[in-house]
């Protein structure tokens, strides 16, 4: 079964850090780009970051550039998002999403169920 | 990185057809044939509906169709059914990033 399972969310104080993980199974992980997409409570989808199949290309939304770092470990079929200097506006459900191509160009054909990040003092 | 523009809401009766527009710019929708559409029911993960503007993944009903003209993409749902009531999002590649639309709430009357 094709599956994406996110973990690592929780309650964190402003300015602190958190690392999200996404475990992939059921497909050849290193054939595809991957993304993080978030959704604040009651709001729409916001693309956060994307990484190509071989990590050569990593792109970020302006809202997180310089604070978040995306990475992947193809040997472990895993995706990561290191989030530093967290702000209240980073509060959201964070989805891991598979791209349908090796390049991170969008076209998210598989989604996890998300992990909730709450930034509050 | 401004969001693509979608109507906040649309509605239709069962059996009817509706169209949701998605307006971008010459830097995103207008430059790339990489527009995708997603359906999201409350409390659920988004579902992949359309890619490359008009292509339908296997398993997606042929009641869903997509098109693009210039800087505007569109999603049409024909033969509306109660289960189509959901939020719909467009998405476009834009060079070194990806942009979503603000979302459209579809109400089936």
Coordinates of C-alpha atoms in Angstrom, one line a residue:
Chain A
X1 CA 0.0 0.0 0.0
X2 CA 1.3 3.4 -0.9
X3 CA 1.6 5.5 2.2
X4 CA 3.0 8.7 3.7
X5 CA 3.1 9.1 7.4
X6 CA 4.1 12.4 9.0
X7 CA 5.4 12.8 12.6
X8 CA 7.1 15.3 14.9
X9 CA 4.4 17.9 15.3
X10 CA 3.4 19.4 18.6
X11 CA 3.2 22.5 20.7
X12 CA 6.3 24.7 20.7
X13 CA 7.1 28.2 22.0
X14 CA 7.8 31.0 19.6
X15 CA 11.4 31.2 18.6
X16 CA 12.1 27.5 19.2
X17 CA 12.7 24.7 16.7
X18 CA 10.9 21.5 15.6
X19 CA 11.8 18.7 13.1
X20 CA 9.1 17.0 11.1
X21 CA 9.6 13.6 9.5
X22 CA 7.7 11.8 6.8
X23 CA 8.0 8.1 6.2
X24 CA 7.2 6.8 2.7
X25 CA 6.3 3.3 1.7
X26 CA 4.7 1.5 -1.2
X27 CA 6.6 3.3 -4.0
X28 CA 10.1 3.9 -5.2
X29 CA 10.9 6.9 -3.0
X30 CA 14.0 8.1 -4.8
X31 CA 12.2 8.3 -8.2
X32 CA 10.1 11.3 -7.1
X33 CA 10.3 14.8 -5.8
X34 CA 8.6 15.5 -2.5
X35 CA 7.0 18.5 -0.8
X36 CA 5.7 20.0 2.4
X37 CA 2.4 21.8 2.2
X38 CA 0.7 23.3 5.2
X39 CA -2.8 24.4 6.2
X40 CA -3.5 26.9 9.0
X41 CA -6.7 26.2 10.9
X42 CA -9.7 27.2 8.8
X43 CA -7.5 28.4 6.0
X44 CA -6.3 27.2 2.6
X45 CA -3.3 25.2 1.4
X46 CA 0.1 26.8 1.4
X47 CA 3.1 25.2 -0.3
X48 CA 6.1 25.3 2.0
X49 CA 9.0 23.6 0.3
X50 CA 9.9 21.1 -2.4
X51 CA 12.9 18.8 -3.0
X52 CA 13.9 17.0 -6.2
X53 CA 14.5 13.3 -6.3
X54 CA 18.3 13.6 -5.7
X55 CA 18.2 16.7 -3.5
X56 CA 19.9 18.8 -6.2
X57 CA 17.0 21.3 -6.1
X58 CA 15.4 22.5 -2.9
X59 CA 12.9 25.4 -3.1
X60 CA 11.2 27.3 -0.3
X61 CA 8.2 29.7 0.0
X62 CA 9.3 33.2 0.9
X63 CA 7.4 32.9 4.2
X64 CA 9.8 30.2 5.5
X65 CA 13.0 30.9 3.6
X66 CA 16.0 31.2 5.9
X67 CA 14.1 29.5 8.8
X68 CA 13.1 26.1 7.4
X69 CA 15.4 23.5 5.9
X70 CA 14.0 20.5 3.9
X71 CA 16.0 17.3 3.3
X72 CA 15.5 13.7 2.4
X73 CA 17.3 10.4 3.0
X74 CA 16.6 8.1 0.1
X75 CA 18.2 5.1 1.9
X76 CA 15.6 5.5 4.7
X77 CA 12.6 6.5 2.4
X78 CA 12.3 9.5 4.6
X79 CA 11.6 13.3 4.2
X80 CA 12.4 15.9 6.8
X81 CA 11.6 19.5 7.6
X82 CA 13.8 21.3 10.1
X83 CA 11.8 24.4 11.4
X84 CA 13.8 27.0 13.3
X85 CA 12.7 30.4 14.7
X86 CA 9.1 29.4 14.7
X87 CA 6.4 32.0 14.7
X88 CA 2.7 32.0 15.6
X89 CA 1.9 32.2 11.9
X90 CA 3.6 28.8 11.3
X91 CA 0.8 27.2 13.3
X92 CA -0.7 24.7 10.8
X93 CA -1.3 21.1 9.8
X94 CA 1.8 20.1 7.8
X95 CA 1.3 17.6 5.0
X96 CA 4.0 15.6 3.3
X97 CA 3.1 15.2 -0.4
X98 CA 4.6 13.2 -3.3
X99 CA 5.2 14.8 -6.6
X100 CA 4.3 12.9 -9.7
X101 CA 7.7 13.7 -11.3
X102 CA 11.4 13.7 -10.3
X103 CA 11.5 17.4 -10.3
X104 CA 9.7 19.5 -7.7
X105 CA 7.2 21.1 -10.1
X106 CA 3.9 20.3 -8.3
X107 CA 1.3 17.7 -9.2
X108 CA 0.9 16.1 -5.8
X109 CA -0.5 12.6 -6.4
X110 CA -0.2 11.4 -2.8
X111 CA -0.7 13.0 0.5
X112 CA -0.1 12.0 4.1
X113 CA -2.7 12.8 6.8
X114 CA -0.6 15.6 8.3
X115 CA 1.0 16.5 11.6
X116 CA -0.1 19.5 13.6
X117 CA 2.3 22.2 14.6
X118 CA 1.2 24.7 17.2
X119 CA 3.4 27.7 18.0
X120 CA 2.3 29.4 21.2
X121 CA 3.7 30.6 24.5
Chain B
X1 CA 4.6 34.7 -4.3
X2 CA 0.9 35.8 -4.3
X3 CA -1.8 33.2 -4.2
X4 CA -3.7 32.3 -7.4
X5 CA -7.2 33.8 -7.5
X6 CA -10.2 31.6 -7.1
X7 CA -13.8 32.5 -6.3
X8 CA -14.5 32.0 -2.6
X9 CA -17.6 30.0 -3.3
X10 CA -19.7 28.4 -6.0
X11 CA -22.9 26.4 -5.9
X12 CA -25.0 24.2 -8.1
X13 CA -27.8 21.7 -8.0
X14 CA -27.4 18.0 -8.4
X15 CA -27.0 17.1 -12.1
X16 CA -25.8 20.5 -13.1
X17 CA -22.3 21.6 -14.1
X18 CA -20.2 24.2 -12.5
X19 CA -16.8 25.8 -13.3
X20 CA -14.2 27.1 -10.9
X21 CA -11.7 29.6 -12.3
X22 CA -8.1 30.0 -11.2
X23 CA -6.3 33.2 -12.3
X24 CA -2.6 33.6 -12.1
X25 CA 0.0 35.6 -14.1
X26 CA 2.3 35.2 -17.0
X27 CA 4.9 34.0 -14.4
X28 CA 3.0 31.0 -13.2
X29 CA -0.2 29.7 -14.9
X30 CA 0.6 31.5 -18.1
X31 CA 4.2 30.2 -18.4
X32 CA 3.9 26.5 -17.5
X33 CA 1.5 23.7 -18.4
X34 CA 1.8 22.6 -14.8
X35 CA -1.6 23.5 -13.2
X36 CA -3.1 20.9 -10.9
X37 CA -6.4 20.7 -9.0
X38 CA -7.3 19.2 -5.6
X39 CA -10.5 18.3 -3.8
X40 CA -10.5 18.5 0.0
X41 CA -13.3 17.3 2.3
X42 CA -13.4 18.6 5.9
X43 CA -10.8 17.0 8.1
X44 CA -9.3 15.0 5.2
X45 CA -6.1 15.3 3.1
X46 CA -6.5 16.8 -0.4
X47 CA -7.2 14.5 -3.3
X48 CA -5.5 14.8 -6.7
X49 CA -8.0 15.6 -9.4
X50 CA -6.2 17.1 -12.4
X51 CA -2.6 17.6 -13.5
X52 CA -0.9 19.4 -16.4
X53 CA -4.0 21.5 -16.8
X54 CA -6.3 18.9 -18.2
X55 CA -5.0 15.4 -17.5
X56 CA -7.0 13.2 -15.2
X57 CA -5.2 10.6 -12.9
X58 CA -6.5 7.1 -13.1
X59 CA -9.4 6.5 -10.8
X60 CA -10.7 10.1 -11.0
X61 CA -14.2 10.4 -12.4
X62 CA -14.5 11.8 -15.9
X63 CA -17.0 14.2 -14.5
X64 CA -14.0 16.3 -13.5
X65 CA -12.2 18.1 -16.3
X66 CA -9.6 20.9 -16.6
X67 CA -8.6 23.5 -19.1
X68 CA -6.4 26.5 -19.4
X69 CA -6.4 29.7 -21.5
X70 CA -3.7 32.3 -21.0
X71 CA -3.2 33.0 -17.3
X72 CA -6.5 31.4 -16.3
X73 CA -7.1 27.7 -15.5
X74 CA -10.5 26.2 -15.0
X75 CA -12.0 23.1 -13.3
X76 CA -15.4 21.9 -14.5
X77 CA -17.5 19.4 -12.6
X78 CA -20.4 18.0 -14.6
X79 CA -23.3 16.0 -13.3
X80 CA -22.9 17.4 -9.8
X81 CA -23.4 15.0 -6.9
X82 CA -23.8 15.5 -3.2
X83 CA -20.4 14.1 -2.5
X84 CA -18.8 16.8 -4.7
X85 CA -19.5 19.3 -1.9
X86 CA -16.0 20.2 -0.8
X87 CA -13.2 22.7 -1.1
X88 CA -11.3 22.9 -4.3
X89 CA -7.8 24.2 -4.8
X90 CA -5.8 25.0 -7.9
X91 CA -2.0 24.9 -7.9
X92 CA 0.7 26.0 -10.4
X93 CA 4.4 25.7 -10.7
X94 CA 6.0 29.1 -10.9
X95 CA 9.7 28.7 -11.6
X96 CA 11.4 28.1 -8.3
X97 CA 8.3 27.7 -6.2
X98 CA 4.7 26.4 -6.3
X99 CA 1.6 28.5 -5.7
X100 CA -1.9 27.4 -4.5
X101 CA -5.1 29.3 -5.1
X102 CA -7.0 30.5 -2.1
X103 CA -9.6 27.7 -2.5
X104 CA -13.2 27.5 -3.5
X105 CA -16.0 26.1 -1.4
X106 CA -18.5 24.2 -3.6
X107 CA -22.0 23.8 -2.2
X108 CA -24.4 21.3 -3.8
X109 CA -27.8 22.7 -3.2

